[in-house]
CSV table of C-alpha atoms and ligand atoms in Angstrom, one decimal:
chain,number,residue,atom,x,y,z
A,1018,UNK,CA,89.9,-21.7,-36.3
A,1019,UNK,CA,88.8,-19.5,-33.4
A,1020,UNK,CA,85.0,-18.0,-33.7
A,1021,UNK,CA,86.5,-14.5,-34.2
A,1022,UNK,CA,88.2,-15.8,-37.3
A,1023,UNK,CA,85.4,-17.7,-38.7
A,1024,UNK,CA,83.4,-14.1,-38.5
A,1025,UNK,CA,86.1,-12.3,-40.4
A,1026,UNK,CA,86.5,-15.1,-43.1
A,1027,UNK,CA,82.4,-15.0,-43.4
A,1028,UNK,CA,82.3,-11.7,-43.6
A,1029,UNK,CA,85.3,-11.5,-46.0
A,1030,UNK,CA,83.4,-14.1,-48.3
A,1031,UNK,CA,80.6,-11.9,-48.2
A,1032,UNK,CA,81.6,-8.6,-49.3
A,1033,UNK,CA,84.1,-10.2,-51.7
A,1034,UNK,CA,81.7,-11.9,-54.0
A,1035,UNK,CA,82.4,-10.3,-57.0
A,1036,UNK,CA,86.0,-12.7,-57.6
A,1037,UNK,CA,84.3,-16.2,-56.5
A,1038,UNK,CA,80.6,-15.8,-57.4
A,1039,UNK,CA,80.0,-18.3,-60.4
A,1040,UNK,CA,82.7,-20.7,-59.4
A,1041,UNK,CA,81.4,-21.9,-56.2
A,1042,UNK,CA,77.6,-20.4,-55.2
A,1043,UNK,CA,74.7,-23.1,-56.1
A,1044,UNK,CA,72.8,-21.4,-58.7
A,1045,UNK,CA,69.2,-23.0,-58.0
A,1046,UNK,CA,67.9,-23.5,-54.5
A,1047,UNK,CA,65.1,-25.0,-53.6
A,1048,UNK,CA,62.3,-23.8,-50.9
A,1049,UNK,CA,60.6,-26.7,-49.6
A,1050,UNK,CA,56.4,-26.6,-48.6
A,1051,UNK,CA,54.2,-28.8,-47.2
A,1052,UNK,CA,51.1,-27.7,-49.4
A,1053,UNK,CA,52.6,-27.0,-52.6
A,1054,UNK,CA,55.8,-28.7,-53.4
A,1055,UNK,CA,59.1,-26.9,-53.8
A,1056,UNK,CA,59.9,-23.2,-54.7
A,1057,UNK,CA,63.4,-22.2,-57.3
A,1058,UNK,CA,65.0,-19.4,-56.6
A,1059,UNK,CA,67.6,-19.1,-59.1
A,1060,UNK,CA,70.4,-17.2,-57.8
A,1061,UNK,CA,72.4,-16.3,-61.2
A,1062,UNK,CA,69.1,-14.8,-62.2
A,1063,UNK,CA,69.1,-12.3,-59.2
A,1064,UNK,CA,72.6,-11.6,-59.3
A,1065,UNK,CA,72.8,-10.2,-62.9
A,1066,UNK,CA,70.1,-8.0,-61.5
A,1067,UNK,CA,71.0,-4.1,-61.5
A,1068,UNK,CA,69.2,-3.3,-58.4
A,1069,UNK,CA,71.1,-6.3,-56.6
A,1070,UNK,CA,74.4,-7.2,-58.6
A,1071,UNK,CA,76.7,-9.8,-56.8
A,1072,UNK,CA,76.2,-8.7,-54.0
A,1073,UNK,CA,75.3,-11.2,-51.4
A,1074,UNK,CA,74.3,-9.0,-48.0
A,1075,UNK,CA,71.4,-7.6,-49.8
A,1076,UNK,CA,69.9,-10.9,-48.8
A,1077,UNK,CA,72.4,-12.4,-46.2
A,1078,UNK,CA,71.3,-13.2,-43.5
A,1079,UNK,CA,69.1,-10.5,-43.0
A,1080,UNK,CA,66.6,-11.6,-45.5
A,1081,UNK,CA,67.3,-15.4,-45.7
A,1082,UNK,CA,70.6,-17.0,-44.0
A,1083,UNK,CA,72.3,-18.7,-46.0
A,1084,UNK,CA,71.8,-22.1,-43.5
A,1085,UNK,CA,69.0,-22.9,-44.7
A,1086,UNK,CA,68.0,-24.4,-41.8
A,1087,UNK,CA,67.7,-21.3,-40.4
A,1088,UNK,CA,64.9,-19.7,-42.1
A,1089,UNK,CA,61.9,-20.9,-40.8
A,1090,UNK,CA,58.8,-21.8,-43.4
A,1091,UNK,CA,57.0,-18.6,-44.4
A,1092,UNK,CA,53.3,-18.3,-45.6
A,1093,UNK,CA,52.4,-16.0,-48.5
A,1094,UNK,CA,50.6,-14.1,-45.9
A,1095,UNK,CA,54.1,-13.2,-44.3
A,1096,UNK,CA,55.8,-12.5,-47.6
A,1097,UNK,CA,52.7,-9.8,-48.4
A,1098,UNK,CA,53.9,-8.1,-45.3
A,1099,UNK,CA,57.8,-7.8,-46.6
A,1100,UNK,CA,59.4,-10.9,-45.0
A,1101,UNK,CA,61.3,-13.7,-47.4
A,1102,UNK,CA,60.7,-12.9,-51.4
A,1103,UNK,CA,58.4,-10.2,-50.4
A,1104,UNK,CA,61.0,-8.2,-48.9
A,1105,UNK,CA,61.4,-7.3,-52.9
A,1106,UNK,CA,58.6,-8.2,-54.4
A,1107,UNK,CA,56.1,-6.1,-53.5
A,1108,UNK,CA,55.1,-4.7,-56.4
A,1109,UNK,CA,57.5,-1.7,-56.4
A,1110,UNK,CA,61.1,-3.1,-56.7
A,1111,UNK,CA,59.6,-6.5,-58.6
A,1112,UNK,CA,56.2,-8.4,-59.2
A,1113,UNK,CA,54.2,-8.7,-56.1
A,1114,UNK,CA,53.6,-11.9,-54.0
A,1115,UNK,CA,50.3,-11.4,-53.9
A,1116,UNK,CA,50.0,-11.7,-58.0
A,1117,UNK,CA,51.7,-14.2,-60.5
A,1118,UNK,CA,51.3,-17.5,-58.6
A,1119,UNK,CA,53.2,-19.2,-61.3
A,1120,UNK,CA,56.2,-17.3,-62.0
A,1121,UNK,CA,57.6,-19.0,-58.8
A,1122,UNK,CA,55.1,-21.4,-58.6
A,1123,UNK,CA,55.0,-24.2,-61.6
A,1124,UNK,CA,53.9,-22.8,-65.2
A,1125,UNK,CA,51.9,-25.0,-67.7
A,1126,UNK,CA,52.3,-28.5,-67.3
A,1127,UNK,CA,52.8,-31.6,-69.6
A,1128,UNK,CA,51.1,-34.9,-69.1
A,1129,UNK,CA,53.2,-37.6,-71.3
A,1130,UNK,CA,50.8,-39.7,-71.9
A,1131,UNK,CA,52.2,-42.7,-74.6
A,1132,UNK,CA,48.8,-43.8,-75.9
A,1133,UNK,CA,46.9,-40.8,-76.1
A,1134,UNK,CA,49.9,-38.1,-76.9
A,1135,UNK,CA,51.0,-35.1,-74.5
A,1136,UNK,CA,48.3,-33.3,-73.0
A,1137,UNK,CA,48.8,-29.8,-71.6
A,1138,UNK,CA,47.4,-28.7,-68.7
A,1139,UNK,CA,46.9,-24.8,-68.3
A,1140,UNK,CA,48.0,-24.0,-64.3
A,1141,UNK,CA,47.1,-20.2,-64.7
A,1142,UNK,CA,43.7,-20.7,-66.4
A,1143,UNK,CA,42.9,-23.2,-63.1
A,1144,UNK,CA,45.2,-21.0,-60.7
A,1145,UNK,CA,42.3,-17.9,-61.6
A,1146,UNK,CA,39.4,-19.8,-60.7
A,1147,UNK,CA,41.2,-22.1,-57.9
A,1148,UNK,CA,43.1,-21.8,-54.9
A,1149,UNK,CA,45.9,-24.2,-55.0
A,1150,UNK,CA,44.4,-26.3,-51.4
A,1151,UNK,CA,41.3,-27.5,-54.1
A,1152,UNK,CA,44.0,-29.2,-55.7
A,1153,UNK,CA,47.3,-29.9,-53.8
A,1154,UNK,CA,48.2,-31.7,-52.0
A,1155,UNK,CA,45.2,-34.2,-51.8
A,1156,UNK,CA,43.4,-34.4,-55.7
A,1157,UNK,CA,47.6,-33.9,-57.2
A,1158,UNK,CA,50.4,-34.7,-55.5
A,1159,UNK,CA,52.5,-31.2,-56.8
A,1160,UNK,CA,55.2,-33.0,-58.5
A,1161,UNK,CA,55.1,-33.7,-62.5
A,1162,UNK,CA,54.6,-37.2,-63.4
A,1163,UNK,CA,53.3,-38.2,-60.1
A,1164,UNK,CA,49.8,-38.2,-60.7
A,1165,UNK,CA,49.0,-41.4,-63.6
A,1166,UNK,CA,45.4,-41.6,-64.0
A,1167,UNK,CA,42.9,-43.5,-67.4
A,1168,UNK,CA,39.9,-42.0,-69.1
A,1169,UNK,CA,38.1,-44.2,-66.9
A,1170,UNK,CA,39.1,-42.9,-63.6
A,1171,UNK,CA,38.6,-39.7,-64.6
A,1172,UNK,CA,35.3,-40.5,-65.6
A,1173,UNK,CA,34.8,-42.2,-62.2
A,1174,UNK,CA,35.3,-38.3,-60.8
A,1175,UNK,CA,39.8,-38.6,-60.2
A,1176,UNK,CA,42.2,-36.5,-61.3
A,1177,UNK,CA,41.2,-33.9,-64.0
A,1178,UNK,CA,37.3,-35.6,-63.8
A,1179,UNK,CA,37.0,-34.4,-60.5
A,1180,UNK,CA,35.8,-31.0,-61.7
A,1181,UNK,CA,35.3,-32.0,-65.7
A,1182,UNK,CA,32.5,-34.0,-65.0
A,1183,UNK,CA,30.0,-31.9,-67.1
A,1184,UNK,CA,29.0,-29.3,-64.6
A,1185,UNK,CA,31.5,-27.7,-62.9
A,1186,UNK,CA,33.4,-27.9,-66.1
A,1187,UNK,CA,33.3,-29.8,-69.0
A,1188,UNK,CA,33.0,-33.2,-68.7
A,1189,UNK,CA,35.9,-35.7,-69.8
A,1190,UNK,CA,34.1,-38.0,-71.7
A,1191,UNK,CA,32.9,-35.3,-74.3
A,1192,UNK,CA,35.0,-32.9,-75.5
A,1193,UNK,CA,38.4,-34.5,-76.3
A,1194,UNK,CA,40.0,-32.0,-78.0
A,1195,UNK,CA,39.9,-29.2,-75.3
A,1196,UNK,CA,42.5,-31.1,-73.6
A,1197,UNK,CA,43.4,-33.6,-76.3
A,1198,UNK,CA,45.6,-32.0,-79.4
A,1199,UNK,CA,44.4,-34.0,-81.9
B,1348,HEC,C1,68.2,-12.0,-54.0
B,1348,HEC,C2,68.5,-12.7,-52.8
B,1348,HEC,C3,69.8,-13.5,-52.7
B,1348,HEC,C4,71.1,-13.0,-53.0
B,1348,HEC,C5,71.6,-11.7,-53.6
B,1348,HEC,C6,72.0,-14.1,-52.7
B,1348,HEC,N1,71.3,-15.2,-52.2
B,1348,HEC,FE1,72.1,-16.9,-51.4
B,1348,HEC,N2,70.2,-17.6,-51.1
B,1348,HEC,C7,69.0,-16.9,-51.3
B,1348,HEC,C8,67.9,-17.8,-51.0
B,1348,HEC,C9,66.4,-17.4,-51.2
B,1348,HEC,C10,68.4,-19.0,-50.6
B,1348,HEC,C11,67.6,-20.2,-50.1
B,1348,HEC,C12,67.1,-20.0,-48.7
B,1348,HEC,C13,66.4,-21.2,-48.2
B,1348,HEC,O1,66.4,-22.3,-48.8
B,1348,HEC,O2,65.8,-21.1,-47.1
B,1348,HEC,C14,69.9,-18.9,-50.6
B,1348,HEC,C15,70.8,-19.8,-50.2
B,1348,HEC,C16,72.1,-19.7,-50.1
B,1348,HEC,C17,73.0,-20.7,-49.6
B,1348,HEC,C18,72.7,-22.0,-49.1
B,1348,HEC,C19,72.5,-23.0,-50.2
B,1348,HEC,C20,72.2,-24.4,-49.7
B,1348,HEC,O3,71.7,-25.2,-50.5
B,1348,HEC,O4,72.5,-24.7,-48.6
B,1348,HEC,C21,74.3,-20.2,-49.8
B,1348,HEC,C22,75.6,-20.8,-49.4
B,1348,HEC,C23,74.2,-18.9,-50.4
B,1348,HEC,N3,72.8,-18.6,-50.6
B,1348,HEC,C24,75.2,-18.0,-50.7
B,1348,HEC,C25,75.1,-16.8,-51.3
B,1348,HEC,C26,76.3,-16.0,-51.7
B,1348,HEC,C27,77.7,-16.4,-51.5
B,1348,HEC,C28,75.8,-14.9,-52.4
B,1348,HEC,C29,76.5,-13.8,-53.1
B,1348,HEC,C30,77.5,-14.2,-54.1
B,1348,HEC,C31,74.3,-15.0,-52.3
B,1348,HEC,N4,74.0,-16.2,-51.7
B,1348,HEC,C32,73.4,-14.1,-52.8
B,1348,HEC,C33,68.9,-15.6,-51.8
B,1348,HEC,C34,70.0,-14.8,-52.2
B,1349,HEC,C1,58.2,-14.3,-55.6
B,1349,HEC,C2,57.8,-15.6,-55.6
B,1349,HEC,C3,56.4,-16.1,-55.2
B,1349,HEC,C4,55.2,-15.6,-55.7
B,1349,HEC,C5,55.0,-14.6,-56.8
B,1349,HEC,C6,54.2,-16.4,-55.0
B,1349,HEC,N1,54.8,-17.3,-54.1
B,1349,HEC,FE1,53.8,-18.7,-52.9
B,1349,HEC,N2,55.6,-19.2,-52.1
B,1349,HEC,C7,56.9,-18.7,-52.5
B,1349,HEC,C8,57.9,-19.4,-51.7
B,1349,HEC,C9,59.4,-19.2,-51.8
B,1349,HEC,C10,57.2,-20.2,-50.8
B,1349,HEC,C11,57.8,-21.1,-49.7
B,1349,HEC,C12,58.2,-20.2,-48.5
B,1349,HEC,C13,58.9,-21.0,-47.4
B,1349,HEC,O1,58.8,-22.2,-47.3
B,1349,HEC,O2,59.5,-20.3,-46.6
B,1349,HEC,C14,55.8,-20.1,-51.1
B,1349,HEC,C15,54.8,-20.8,-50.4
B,1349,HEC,C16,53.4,-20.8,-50.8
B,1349,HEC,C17,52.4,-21.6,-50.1
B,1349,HEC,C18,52.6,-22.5,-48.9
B,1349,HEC,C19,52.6,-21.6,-47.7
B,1349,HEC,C20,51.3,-20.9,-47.4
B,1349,HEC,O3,51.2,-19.6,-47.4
B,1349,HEC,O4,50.3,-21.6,-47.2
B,1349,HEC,C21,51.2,-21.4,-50.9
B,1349,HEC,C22,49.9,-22.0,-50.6
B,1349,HEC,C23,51.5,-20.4,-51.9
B,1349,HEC,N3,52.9,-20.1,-51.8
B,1349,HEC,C24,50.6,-19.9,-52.8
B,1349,HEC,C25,50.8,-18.8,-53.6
B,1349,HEC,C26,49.8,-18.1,-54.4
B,1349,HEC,C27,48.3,-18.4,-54.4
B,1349,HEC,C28,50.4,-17.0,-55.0
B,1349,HEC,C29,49.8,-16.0,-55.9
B,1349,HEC,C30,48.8,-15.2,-55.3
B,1349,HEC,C31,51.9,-17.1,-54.7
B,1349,HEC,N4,52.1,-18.2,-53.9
B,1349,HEC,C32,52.8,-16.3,-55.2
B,1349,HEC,C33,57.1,-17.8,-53.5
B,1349,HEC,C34,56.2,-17.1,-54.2
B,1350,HEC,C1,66.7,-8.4,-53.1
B,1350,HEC,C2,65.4,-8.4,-53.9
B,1350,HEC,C3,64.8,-9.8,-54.2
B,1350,HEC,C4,64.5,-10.9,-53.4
B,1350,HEC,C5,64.7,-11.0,-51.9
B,1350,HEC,C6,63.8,-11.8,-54.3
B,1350,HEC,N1,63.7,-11.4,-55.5
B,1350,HEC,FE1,63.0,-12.4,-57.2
B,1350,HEC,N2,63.4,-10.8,-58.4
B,1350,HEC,C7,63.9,-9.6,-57.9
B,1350,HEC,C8,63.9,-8.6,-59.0
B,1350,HEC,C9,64.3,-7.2,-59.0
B,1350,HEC,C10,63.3,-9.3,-60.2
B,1350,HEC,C11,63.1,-8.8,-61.6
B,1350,HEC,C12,62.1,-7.7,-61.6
B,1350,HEC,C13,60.7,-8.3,-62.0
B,1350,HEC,O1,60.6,-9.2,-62.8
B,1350,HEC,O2,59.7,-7.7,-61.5
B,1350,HEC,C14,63.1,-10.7,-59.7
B,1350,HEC,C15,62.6,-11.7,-60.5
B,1350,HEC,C16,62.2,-13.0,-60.1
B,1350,HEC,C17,61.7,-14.0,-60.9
B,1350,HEC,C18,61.6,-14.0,-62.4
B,1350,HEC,C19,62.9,-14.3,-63.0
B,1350,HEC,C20,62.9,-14.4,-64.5
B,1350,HEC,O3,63.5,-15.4,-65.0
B,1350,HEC,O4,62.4,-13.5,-65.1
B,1350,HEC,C21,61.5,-15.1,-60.1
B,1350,HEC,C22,60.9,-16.5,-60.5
B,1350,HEC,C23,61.8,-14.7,-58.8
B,1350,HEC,N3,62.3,-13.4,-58.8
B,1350,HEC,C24,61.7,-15.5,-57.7
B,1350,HEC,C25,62.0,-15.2,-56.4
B,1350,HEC,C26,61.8,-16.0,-55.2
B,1350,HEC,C27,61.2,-17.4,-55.2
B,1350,HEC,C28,62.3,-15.3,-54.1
B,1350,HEC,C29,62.3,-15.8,-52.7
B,1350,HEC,C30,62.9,-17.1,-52.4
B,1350,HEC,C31,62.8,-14.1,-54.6
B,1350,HEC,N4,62.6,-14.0,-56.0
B,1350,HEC,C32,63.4,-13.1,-53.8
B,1350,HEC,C33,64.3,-9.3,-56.7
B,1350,HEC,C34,64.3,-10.1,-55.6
B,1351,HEC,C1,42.8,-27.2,-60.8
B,1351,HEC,C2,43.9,-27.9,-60.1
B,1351,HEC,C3,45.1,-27.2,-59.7
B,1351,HEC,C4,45.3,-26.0,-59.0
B,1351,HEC,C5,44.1,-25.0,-58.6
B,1351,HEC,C6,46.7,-25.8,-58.8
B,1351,HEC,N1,47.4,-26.8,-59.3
B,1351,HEC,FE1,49.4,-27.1,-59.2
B,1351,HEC,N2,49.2,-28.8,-60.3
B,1351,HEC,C7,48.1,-29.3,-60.8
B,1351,HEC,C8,48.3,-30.5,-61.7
B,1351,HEC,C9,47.3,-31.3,-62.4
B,1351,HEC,C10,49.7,-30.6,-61.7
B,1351,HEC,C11,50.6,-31.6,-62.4
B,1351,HEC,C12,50.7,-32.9,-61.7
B,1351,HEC,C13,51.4,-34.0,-62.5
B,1351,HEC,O1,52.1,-33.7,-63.5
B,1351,HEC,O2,51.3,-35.2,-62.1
B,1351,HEC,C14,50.3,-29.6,-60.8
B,1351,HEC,C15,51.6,-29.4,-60.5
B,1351,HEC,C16,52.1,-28.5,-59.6
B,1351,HEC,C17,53.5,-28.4,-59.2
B,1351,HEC,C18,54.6,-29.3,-59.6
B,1351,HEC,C19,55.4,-28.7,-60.8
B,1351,HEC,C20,56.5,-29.5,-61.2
B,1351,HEC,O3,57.2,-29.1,-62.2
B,1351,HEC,O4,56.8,-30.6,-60.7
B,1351,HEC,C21,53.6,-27.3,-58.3
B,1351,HEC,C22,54.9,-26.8,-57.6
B,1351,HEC,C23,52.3,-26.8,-58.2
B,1351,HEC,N3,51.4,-27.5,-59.0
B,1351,HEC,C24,52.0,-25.7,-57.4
B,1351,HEC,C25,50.7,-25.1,-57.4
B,1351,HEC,C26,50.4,-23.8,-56.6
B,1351,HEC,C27,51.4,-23.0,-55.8
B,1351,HEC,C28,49.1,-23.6,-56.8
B,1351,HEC,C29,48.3,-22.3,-56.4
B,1351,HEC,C30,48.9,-21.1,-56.7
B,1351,HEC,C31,48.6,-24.6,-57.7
B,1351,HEC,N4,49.6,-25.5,-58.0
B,1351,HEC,C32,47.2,-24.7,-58.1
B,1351,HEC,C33,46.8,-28.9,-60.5
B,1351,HEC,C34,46.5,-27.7,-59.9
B,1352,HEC,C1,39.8,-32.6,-68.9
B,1352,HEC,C2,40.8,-33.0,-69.8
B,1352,HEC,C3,40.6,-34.2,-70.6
B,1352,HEC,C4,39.6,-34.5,-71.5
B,1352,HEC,C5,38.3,-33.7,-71.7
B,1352,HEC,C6,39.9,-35.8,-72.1
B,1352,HEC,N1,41.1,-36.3,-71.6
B,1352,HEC,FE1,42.0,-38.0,-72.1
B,1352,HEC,N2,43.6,-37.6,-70.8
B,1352,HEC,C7,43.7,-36.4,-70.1
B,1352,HEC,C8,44.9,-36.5,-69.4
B,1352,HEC,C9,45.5,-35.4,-68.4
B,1352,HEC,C10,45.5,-37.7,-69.7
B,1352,HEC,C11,46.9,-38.3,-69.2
B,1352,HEC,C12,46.7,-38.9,-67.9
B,1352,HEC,C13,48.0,-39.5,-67.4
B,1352,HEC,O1,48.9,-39.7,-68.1
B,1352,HEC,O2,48.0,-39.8,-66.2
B,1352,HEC,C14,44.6,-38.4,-70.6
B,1352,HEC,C15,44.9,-39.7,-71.1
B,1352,HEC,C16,44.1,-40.3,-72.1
B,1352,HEC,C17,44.3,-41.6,-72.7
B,1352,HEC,C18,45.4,-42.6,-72.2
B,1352,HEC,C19,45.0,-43.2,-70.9
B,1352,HEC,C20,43.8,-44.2,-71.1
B,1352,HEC,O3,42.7,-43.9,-70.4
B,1352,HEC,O4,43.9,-45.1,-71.9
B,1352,HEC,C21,43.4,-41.8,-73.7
B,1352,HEC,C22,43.3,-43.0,-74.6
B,1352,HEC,C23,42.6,-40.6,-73.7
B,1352,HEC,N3,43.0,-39.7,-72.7
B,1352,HEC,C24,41.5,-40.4,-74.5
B,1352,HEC,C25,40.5,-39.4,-74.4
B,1352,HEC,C26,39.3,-39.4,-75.2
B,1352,HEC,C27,38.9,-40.3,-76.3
B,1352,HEC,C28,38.6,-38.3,-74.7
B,1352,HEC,C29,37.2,-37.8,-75.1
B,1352,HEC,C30,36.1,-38.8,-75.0
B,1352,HEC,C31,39.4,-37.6,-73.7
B,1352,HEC,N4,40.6,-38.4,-73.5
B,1352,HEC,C32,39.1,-36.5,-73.0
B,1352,HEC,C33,42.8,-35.4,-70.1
B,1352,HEC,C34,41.6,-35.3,-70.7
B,1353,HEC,C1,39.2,-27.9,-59.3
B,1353,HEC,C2,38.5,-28.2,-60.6
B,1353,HEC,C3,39.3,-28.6,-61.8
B,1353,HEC,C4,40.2,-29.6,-62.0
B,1353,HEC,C5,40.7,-30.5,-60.9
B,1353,HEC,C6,40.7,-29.5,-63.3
B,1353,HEC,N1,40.0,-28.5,-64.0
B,1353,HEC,FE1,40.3,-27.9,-65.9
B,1353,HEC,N2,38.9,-26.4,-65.7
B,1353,HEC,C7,38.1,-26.2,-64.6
B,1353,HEC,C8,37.1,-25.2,-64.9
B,1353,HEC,C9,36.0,-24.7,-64.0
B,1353,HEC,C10,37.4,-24.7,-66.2
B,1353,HEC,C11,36.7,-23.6,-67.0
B,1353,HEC,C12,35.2,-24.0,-67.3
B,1353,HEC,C13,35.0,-24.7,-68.5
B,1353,HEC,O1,35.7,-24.4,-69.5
B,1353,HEC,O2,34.1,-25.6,-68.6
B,1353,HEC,C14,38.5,-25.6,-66.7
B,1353,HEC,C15,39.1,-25.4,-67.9
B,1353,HEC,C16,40.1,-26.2,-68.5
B,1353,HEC,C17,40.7,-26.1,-69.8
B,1353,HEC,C18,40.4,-25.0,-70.8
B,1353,HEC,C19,41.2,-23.8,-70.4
B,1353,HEC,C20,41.1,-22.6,-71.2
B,1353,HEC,O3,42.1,-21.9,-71.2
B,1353,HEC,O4,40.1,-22.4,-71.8
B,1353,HEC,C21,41.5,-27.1,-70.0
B,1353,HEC,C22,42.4,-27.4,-71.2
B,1353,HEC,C23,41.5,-27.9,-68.8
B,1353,HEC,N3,40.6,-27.3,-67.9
B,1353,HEC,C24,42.3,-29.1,-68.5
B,1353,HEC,C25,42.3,-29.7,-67.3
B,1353,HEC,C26,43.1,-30.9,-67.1
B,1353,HEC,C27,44.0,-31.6,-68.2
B,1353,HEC,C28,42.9,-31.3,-65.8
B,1353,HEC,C29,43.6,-32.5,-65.1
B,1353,HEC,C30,45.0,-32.6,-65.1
B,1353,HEC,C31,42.0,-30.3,-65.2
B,1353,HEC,N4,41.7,-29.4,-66.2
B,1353,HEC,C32,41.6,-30.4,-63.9
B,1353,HEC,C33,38.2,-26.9,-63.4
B,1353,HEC,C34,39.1,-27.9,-63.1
């Protein structure tokens, strides 16, 4: 195919989404951080969208191209000033970067645990007193699961004990129940 051909076909896939979105468009992407782990973005979501609709220029390529290799890694700072997801949300046309962390971010997590049943971990409650750096990526890894630790190492000052120690908050080798359904 000449380059003037692949431009018309490109464009003609991009104002014709309507007829082939759904059949061939990955749904979830995934944007990758060094800090944090990886961002969804969950394009069926966006697409039944009023204000966008299947209609693919409102973000290609201006916003993000759709080689993803393309878009370089943006900082929350750079979204607040309009580029990547901030280009929208902003607070006007949808929630703003600078406020619900963990709508993009990672809600409430589970810890299986097998002896000691599930124990949920509240990421918003921590997320208001923390910044994510005084936990990821160096106390948790920010994948679920990848982050095993006993009663003892905790008590020892890892994982969860580094904080719940009985000062900063309360300490793991009291109350059980706060984290422990029992
Ligand atoms: C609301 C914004 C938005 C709309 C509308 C949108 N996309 Fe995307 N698209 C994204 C984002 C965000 C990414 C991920 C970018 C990244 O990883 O850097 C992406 C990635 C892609 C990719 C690359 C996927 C991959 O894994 O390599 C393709 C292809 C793509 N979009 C096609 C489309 C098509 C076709 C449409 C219209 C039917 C469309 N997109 C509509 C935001 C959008
Ligand atoms: C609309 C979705 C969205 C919201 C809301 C959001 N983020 Fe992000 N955040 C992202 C995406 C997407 C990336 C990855 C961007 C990239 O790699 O280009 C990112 C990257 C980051 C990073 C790594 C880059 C950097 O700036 O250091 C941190 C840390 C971060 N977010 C923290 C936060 C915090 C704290 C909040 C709440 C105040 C927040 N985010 C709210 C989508 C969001
Ligand atoms: C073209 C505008 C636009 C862009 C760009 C955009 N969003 Fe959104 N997004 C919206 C709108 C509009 C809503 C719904 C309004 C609201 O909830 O405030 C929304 C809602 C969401 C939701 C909540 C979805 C749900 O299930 O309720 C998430 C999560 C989200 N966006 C993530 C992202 C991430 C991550 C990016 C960047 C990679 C991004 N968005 C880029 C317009 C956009
Ligand atoms: C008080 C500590 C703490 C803070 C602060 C914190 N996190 Fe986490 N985060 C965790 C723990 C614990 C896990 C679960 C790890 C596991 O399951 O092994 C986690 C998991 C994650 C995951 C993985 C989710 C998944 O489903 O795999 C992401 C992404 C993440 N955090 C992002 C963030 C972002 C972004 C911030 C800041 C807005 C943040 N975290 C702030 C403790 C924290
Ligand atoms: C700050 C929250 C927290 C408190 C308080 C806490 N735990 Fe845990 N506990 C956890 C988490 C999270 C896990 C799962 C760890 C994993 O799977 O990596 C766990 C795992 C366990 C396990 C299985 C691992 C092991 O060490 O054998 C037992 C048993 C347990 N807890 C008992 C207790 C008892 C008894 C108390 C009170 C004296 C207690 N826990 C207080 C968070 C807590
Ligand atoms: C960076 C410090 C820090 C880490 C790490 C941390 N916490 Fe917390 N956590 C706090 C503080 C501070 C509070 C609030 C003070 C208090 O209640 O004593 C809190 C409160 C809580 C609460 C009560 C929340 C509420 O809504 O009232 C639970 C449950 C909890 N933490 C579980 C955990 C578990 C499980 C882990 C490990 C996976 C963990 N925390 C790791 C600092 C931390």
């Amino acid at each position: 195919m000449t380059r003037r051909w692949m431009i018309l076909t490109v464009l003609l896939m991009l104002v014709l989404p309507s007829v082939i979105y759904g059949r061939w468009i990955k749904d979830k992407v995934y944007l990758e951080t060094d800090s944090v782990g990886k961002v969804e973005f969950s394009h069926y979501t966006h697409m039944e969208m009023e204000s966008i609709g299947k209609n693919c220029p409102t973000c290609h390529n201006d916003v993000f191209h759709i080689v993803t290799k393309k878009n370089p890694a943006f900082t929350m700072a750079q979204m607040e000033e309009g580029k990547s997801c901030g280009f929208c949300h902003n607070g006007e046309e949808a929630f703003s970067v600078a406020e619900d962390c963990t709508t993009c971010h990672a809600g409430d997590i589970v810890f299986v645990s097998e002896d000691a049943g599930n124990v949920n971990f509240p990421h918003d409650a921590h997320i208001a007193m923390f910044g994510c750096d005084e936990c990821h990526p160096d106390l948790f890894k920010p994948e679920q699961g990848e982050n095993q630790a006993t009663m003892e190492e905790m008590e020892n000052g890892e994982s969860c004990g580094a904080c719940h120690d009985g000062s900063t908050a309360f300490g793991v080798a009291e109350d059980c129940e706060s984290c422990h359904a029992m």
